[in-house]
mmCIF file of C-alpha atoms and ligand atoms in Angstrom:
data_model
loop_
_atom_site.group_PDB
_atom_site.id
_atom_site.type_symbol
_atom_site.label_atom_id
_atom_site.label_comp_id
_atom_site.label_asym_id
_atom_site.label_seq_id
_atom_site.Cartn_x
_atom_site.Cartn_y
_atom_site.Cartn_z
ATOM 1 C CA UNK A 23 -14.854 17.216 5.439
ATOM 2 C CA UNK A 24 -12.222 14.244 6.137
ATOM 3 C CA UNK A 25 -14.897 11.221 7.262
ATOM 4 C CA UNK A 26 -13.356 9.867 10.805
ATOM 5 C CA UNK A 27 -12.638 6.237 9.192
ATOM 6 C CA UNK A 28 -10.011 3.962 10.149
ATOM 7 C CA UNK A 29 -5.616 4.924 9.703
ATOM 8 C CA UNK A 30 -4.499 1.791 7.558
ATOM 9 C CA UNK A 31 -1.194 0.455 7.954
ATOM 10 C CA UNK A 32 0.151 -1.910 5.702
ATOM 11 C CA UNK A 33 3.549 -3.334 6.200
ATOM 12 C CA UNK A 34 5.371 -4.495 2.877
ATOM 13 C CA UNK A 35 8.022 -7.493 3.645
ATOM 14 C CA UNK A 36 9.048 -7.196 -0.227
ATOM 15 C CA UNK A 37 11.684 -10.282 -0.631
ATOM 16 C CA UNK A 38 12.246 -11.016 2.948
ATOM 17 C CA UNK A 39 11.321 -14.085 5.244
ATOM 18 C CA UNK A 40 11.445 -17.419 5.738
ATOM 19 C CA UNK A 41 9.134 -19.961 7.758
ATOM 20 C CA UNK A 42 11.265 -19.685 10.570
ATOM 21 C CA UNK A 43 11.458 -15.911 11.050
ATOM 22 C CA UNK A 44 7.482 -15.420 9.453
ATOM 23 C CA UNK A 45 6.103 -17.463 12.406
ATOM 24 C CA UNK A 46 7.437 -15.471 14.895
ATOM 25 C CA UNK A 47 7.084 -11.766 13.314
ATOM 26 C CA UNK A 48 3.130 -13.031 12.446
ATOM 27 C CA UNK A 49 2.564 -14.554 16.023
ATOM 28 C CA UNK A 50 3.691 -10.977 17.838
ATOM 29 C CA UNK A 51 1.819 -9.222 15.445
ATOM 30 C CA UNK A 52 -1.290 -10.728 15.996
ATOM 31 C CA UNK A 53 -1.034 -10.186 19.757
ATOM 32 C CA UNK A 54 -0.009 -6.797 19.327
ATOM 33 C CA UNK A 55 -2.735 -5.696 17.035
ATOM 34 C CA UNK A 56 -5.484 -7.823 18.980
ATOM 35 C CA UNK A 57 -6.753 -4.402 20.770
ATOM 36 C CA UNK A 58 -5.759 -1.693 18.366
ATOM 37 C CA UNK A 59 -8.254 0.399 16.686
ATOM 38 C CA UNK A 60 -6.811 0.762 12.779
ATOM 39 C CA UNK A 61 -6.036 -1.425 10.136
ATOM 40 C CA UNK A 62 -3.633 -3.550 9.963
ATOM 41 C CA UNK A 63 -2.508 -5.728 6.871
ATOM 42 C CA UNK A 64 0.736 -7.497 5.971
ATOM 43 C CA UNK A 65 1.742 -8.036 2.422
ATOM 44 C CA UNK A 66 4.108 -10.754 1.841
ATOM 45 C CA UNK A 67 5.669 -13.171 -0.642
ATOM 46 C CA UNK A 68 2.978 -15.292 -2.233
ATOM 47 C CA UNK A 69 4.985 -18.519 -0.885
ATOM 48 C CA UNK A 70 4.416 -17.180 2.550
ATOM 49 C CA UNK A 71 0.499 -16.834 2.186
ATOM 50 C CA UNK A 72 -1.017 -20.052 3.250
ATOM 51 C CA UNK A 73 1.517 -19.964 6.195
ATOM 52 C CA UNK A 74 0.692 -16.191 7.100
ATOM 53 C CA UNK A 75 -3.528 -17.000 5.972
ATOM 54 C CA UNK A 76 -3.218 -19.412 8.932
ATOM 55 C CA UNK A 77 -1.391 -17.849 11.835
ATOM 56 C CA UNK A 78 -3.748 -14.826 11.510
ATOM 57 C CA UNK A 79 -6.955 -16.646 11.364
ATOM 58 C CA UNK A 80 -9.101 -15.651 13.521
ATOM 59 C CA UNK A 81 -7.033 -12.474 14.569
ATOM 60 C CA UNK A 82 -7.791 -8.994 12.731
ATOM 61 C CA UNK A 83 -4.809 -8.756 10.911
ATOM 62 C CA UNK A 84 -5.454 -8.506 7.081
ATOM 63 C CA UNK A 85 -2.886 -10.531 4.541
ATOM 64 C CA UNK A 86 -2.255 -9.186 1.249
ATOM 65 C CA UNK A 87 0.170 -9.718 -1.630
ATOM 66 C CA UNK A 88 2.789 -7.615 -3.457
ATOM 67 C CA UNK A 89 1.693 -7.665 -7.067
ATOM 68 C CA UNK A 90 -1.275 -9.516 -9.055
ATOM 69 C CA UNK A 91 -1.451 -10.631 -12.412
ATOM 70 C CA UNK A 92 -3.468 -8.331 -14.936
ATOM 71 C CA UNK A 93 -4.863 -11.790 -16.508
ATOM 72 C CA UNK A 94 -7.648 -14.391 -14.897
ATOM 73 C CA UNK A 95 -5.718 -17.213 -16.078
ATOM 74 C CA UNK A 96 -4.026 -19.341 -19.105
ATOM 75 C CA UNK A 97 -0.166 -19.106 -20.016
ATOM 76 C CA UNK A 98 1.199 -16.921 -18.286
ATOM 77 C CA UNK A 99 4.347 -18.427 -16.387
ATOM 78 C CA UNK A 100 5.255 -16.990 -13.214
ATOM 79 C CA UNK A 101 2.254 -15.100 -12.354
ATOM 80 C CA UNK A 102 -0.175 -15.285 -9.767
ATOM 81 C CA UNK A 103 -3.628 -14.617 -10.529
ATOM 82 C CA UNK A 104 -6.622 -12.699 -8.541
ATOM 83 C CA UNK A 105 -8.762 -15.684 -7.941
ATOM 84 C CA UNK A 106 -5.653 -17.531 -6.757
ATOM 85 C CA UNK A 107 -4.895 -14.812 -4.310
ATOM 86 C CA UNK A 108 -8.361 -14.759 -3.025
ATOM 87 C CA UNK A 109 -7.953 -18.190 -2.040
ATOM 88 C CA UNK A 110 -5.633 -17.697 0.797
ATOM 89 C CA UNK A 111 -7.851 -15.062 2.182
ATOM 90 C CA UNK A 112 -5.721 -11.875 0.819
ATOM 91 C CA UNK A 113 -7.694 -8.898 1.133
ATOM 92 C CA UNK A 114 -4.843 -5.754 -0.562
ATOM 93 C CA UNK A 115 -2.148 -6.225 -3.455
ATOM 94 C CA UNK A 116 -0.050 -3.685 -3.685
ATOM 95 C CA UNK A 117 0.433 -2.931 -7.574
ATOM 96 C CA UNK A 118 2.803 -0.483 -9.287
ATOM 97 C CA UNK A 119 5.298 -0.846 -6.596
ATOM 98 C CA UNK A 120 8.447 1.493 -7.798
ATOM 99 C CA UNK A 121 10.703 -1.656 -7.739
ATOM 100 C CA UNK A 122 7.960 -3.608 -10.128
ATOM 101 C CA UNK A 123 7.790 -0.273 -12.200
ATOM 102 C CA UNK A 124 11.955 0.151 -12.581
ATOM 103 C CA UNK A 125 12.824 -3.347 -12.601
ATOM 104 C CA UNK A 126 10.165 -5.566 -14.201
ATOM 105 C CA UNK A 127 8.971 -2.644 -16.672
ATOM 106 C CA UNK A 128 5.578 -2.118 -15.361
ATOM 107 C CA UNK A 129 4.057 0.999 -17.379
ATOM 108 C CA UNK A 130 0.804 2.752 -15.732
ATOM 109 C CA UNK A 131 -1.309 1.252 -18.249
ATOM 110 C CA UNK A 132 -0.163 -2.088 -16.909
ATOM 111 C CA UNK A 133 -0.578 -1.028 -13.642
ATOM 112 C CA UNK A 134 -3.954 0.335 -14.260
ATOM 113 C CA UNK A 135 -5.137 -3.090 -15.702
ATOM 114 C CA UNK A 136 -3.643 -5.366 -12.809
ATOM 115 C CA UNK A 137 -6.130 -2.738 -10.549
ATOM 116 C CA UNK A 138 -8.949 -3.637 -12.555
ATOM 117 C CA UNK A 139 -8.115 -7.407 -12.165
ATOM 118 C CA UNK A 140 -7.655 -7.174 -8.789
ATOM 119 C CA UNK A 141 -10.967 -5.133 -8.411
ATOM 120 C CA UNK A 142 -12.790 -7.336 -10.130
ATOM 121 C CA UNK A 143 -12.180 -10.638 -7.565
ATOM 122 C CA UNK A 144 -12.618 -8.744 -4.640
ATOM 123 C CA UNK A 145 -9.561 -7.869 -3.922
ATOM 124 C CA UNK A 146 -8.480 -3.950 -2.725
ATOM 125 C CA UNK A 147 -4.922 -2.901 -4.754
ATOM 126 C CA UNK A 148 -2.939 -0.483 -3.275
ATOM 127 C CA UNK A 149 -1.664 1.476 -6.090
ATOM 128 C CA UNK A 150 1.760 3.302 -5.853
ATOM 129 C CA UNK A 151 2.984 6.542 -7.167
ATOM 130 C CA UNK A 152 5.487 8.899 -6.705
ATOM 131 C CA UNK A 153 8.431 10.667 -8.084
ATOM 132 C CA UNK A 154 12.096 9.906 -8.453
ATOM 133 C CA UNK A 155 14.310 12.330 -6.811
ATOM 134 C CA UNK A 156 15.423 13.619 -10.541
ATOM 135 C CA UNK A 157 11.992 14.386 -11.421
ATOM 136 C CA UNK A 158 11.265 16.244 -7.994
ATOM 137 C CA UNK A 159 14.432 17.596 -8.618
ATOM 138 C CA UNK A 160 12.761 18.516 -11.843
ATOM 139 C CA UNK A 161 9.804 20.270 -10.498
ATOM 140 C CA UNK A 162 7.484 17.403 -12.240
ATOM 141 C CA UNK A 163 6.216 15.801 -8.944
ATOM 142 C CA UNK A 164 2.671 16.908 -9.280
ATOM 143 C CA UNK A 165 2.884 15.985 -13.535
ATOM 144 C CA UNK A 166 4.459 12.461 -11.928
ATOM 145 C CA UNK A 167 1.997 11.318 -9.495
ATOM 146 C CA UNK A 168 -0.967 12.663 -11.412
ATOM 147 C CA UNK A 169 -0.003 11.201 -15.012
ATOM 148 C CA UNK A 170 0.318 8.389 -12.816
ATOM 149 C CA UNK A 171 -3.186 8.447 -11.230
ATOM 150 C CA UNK A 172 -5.147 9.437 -14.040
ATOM 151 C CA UNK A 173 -3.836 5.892 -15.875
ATOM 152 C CA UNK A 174 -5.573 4.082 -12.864
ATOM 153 C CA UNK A 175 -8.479 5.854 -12.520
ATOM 154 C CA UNK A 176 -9.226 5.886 -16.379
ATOM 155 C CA UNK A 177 -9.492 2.791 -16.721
ATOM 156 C CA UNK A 178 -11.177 1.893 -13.653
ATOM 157 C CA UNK A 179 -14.018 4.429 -13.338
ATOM 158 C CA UNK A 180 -16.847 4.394 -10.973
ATOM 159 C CA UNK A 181 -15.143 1.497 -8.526
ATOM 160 C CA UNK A 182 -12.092 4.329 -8.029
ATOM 161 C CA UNK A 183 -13.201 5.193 -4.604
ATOM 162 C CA UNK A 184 -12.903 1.078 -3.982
ATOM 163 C CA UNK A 185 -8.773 1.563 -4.333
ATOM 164 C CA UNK A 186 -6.401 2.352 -1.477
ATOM 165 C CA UNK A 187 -3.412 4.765 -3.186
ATOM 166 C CA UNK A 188 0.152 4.795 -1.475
ATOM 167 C CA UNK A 189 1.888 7.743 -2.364
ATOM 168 C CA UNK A 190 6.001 6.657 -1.959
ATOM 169 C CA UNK A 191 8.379 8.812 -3.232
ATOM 170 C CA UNK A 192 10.863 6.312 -5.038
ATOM 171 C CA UNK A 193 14.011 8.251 -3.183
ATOM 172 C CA UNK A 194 12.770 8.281 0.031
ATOM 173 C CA UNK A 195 12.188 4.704 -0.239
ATOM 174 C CA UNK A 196 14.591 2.121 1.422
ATOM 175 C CA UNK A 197 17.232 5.242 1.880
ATOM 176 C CA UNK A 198 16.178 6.799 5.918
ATOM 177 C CA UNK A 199 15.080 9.986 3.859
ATOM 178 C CA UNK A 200 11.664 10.252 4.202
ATOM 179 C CA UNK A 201 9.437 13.092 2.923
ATOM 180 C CA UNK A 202 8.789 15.986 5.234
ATOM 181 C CA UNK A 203 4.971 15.917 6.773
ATOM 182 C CA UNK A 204 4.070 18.599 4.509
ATOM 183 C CA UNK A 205 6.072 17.318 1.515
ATOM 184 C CA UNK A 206 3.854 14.427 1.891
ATOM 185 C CA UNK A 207 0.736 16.506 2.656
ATOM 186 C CA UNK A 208 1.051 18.490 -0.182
ATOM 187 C CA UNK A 209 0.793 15.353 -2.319
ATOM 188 C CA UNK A 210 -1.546 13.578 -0.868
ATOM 189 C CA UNK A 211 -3.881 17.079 -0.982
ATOM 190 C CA UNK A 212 -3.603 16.919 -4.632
ATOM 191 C CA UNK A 213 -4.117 13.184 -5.435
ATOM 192 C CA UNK A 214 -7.416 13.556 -2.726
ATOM 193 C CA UNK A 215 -8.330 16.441 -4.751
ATOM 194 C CA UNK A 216 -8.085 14.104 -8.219
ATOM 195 C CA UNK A 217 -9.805 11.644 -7.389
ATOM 196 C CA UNK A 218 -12.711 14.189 -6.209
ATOM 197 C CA UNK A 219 -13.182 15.104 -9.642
ATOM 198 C CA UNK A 220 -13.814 11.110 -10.389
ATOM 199 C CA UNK A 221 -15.586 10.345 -7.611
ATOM 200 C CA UNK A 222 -18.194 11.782 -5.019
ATOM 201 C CA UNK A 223 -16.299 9.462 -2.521
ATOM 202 C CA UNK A 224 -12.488 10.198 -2.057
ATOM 203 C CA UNK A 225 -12.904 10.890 1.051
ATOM 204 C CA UNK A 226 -13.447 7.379 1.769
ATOM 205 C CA UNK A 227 -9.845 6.335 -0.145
ATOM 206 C CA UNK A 228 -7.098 5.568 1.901
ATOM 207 C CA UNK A 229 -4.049 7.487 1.277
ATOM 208 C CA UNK A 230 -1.084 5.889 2.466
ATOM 209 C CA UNK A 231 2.382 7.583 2.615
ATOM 210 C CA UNK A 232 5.663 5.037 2.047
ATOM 211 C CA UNK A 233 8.971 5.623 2.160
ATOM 212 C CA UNK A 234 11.194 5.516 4.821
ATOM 213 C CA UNK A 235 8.286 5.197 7.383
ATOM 214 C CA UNK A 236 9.390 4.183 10.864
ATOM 215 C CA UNK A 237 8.706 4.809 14.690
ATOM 216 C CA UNK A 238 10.060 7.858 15.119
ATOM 217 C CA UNK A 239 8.941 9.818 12.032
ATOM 218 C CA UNK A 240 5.142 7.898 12.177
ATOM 219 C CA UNK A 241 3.218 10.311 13.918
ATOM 220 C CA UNK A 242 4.062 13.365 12.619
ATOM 221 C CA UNK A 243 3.277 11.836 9.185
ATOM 222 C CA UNK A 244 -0.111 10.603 10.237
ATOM 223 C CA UNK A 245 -1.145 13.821 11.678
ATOM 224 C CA UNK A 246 -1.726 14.914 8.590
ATOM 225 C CA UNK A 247 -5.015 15.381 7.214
ATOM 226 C CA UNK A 248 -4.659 13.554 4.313
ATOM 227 C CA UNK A 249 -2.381 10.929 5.459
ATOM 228 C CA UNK A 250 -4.518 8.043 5.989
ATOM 229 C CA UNK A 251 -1.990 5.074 6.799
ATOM 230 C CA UNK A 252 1.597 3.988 5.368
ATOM 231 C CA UNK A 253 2.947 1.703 3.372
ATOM 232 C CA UNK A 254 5.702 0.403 5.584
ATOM 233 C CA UNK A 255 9.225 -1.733 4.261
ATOM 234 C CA UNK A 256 11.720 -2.160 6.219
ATOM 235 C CA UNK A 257 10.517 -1.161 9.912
ATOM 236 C CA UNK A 258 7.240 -3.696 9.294
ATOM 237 C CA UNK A 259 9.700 -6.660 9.578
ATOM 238 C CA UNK A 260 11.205 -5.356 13.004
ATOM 239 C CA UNK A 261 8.003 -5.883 15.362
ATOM 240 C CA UNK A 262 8.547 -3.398 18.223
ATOM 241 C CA UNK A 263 9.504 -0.998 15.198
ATOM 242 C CA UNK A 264 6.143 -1.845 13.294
ATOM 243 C CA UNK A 265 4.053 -2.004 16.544
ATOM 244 C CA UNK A 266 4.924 1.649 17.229
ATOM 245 C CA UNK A 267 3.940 2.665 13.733
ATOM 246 C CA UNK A 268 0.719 1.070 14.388
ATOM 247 C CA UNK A 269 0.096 2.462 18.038
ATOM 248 C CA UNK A 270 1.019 5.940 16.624
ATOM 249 C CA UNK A 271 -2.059 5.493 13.663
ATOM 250 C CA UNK A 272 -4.581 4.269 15.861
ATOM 251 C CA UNK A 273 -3.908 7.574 18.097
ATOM 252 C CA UNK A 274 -5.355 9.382 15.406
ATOM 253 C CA UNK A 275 -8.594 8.731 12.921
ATOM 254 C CA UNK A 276 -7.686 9.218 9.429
HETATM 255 P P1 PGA B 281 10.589 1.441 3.138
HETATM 256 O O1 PGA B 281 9.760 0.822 1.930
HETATM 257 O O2 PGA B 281 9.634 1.664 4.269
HETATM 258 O O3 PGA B 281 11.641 0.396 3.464
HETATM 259 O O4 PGA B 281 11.195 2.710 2.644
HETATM 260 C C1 PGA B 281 8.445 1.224 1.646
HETATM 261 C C2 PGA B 281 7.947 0.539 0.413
HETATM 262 O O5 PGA B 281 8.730 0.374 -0.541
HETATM 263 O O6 PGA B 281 6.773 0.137 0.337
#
């Protein structure tokens, strides 16, 4: 039995912004979400954070990054640690993105470790897997996202129920194709179902579904039991766009 908690949304701004356009985006979202009854978070370049940390404050919008470092500190040019993140008030960091995996090299054992990291300074990941259209193509989907998962759940044991997953399948990503509900469902069923057999709490993971998310398609993807949220790109920057997807979760309880 699916516990009645909260649809998460998060959007993901990726390499987009400026101080100009952030203040306005931030300053509609916080009046939009001020009533809503979901989640709401906004993950966006760590240059942006102490501007985005303070127009939310005092709002219940939630900031988070786009990637964390797998180290506490030390020489490691370029990267942004936990503990650094944590002091501008970021709550998620998405790790494993598709675009971190197939342009930056990030392997699931690296993935798995930036997790732990993030776990460890109080800070929730939101761990991405999914397929590339050749490997659907391929019939591997299932061997995909759960080769994946299994990376990120060995290595983080017990505190796997502390996670939020985003399933996004990398070709529906960025492209207007998104995954059908029950594409999705089917998915999400089966990464639920694995991370039952790690913990007595996967109920209480958020599942997001990203790729190609937007207004019109939102609902219909939400309805589904095991779609807890989404991970959104490209319609979280446009804020009627983004306030739909977030009127359309907090219709429904995850
Ligand atoms: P999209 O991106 O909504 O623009 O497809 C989603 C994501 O990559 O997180």
């Amino acid at each position: 039995m699916t516990s009645p908690k909260k649809k998460l949304i998060a959007g993901n701004w990726k390499m987009n912004g400026s101080l100009e356009s952030n203040d306005a985006l931030v300053r509609s979202l916080v009046a939009g979400v001020k009533d809503v009854d979901c989640e709401v978070a906004v993950c966006v370049p760590s240059p942006y954070l102490a501007q985005v940390q303070m127009l939310k404050s005092g709002s219940k919008l939630e900031l988070g990054a786009q990637d964390v470092s797998c180290h506490a500190s030390g020489a490691y040019t370029g990267e942004v640690s936990a503990d650094m993140l944590r002091e501008f008030g970021v709550r998620y960091a998405i790790v494993g993105h598709s675009e971190r995996r197939q342009y930056h090299g990030e392997t699931d054992a690296l993935v798995a470790e930036k997790a732990k990291a993030a776990l460890a300074h109080g800070i929730t990941p939101i761990v991405c897997v999914g397929e590339t259209l050749a490997e659907r193509e391929a019939g591997q989907t299932e061997e995909v996202v759960k080769r994946q998962m299994a990376a990120v759940i060995h290595v983080n044991g017990h505190c796997i129920s502390e996670i939020v997953v985003a399933y996004e399948p990398v070709w529906a990503i960025g492209t207007g194709k998104t995954a059908t509900p029950e594409q999705a469902q089917a998915v999400h069923a089966l990464l639920r179902k694995q991370l039952s057999a790690a913990t007595g709490h996967a109920e209480r993971v958020h599942i997001l579904y990203g790729g190609s998310m937007s207004a019109a398609n939102a609902a219909s993807l939400l309805a589904q039991p095991d779609i807890d949220g989404g991970l959104v790109g490209g319609a979280s920057l446009k804020i009627a766009d983004f306030l739909q997807i977030i009127t359309a979760a907090c219709a429904q309880r995850a």
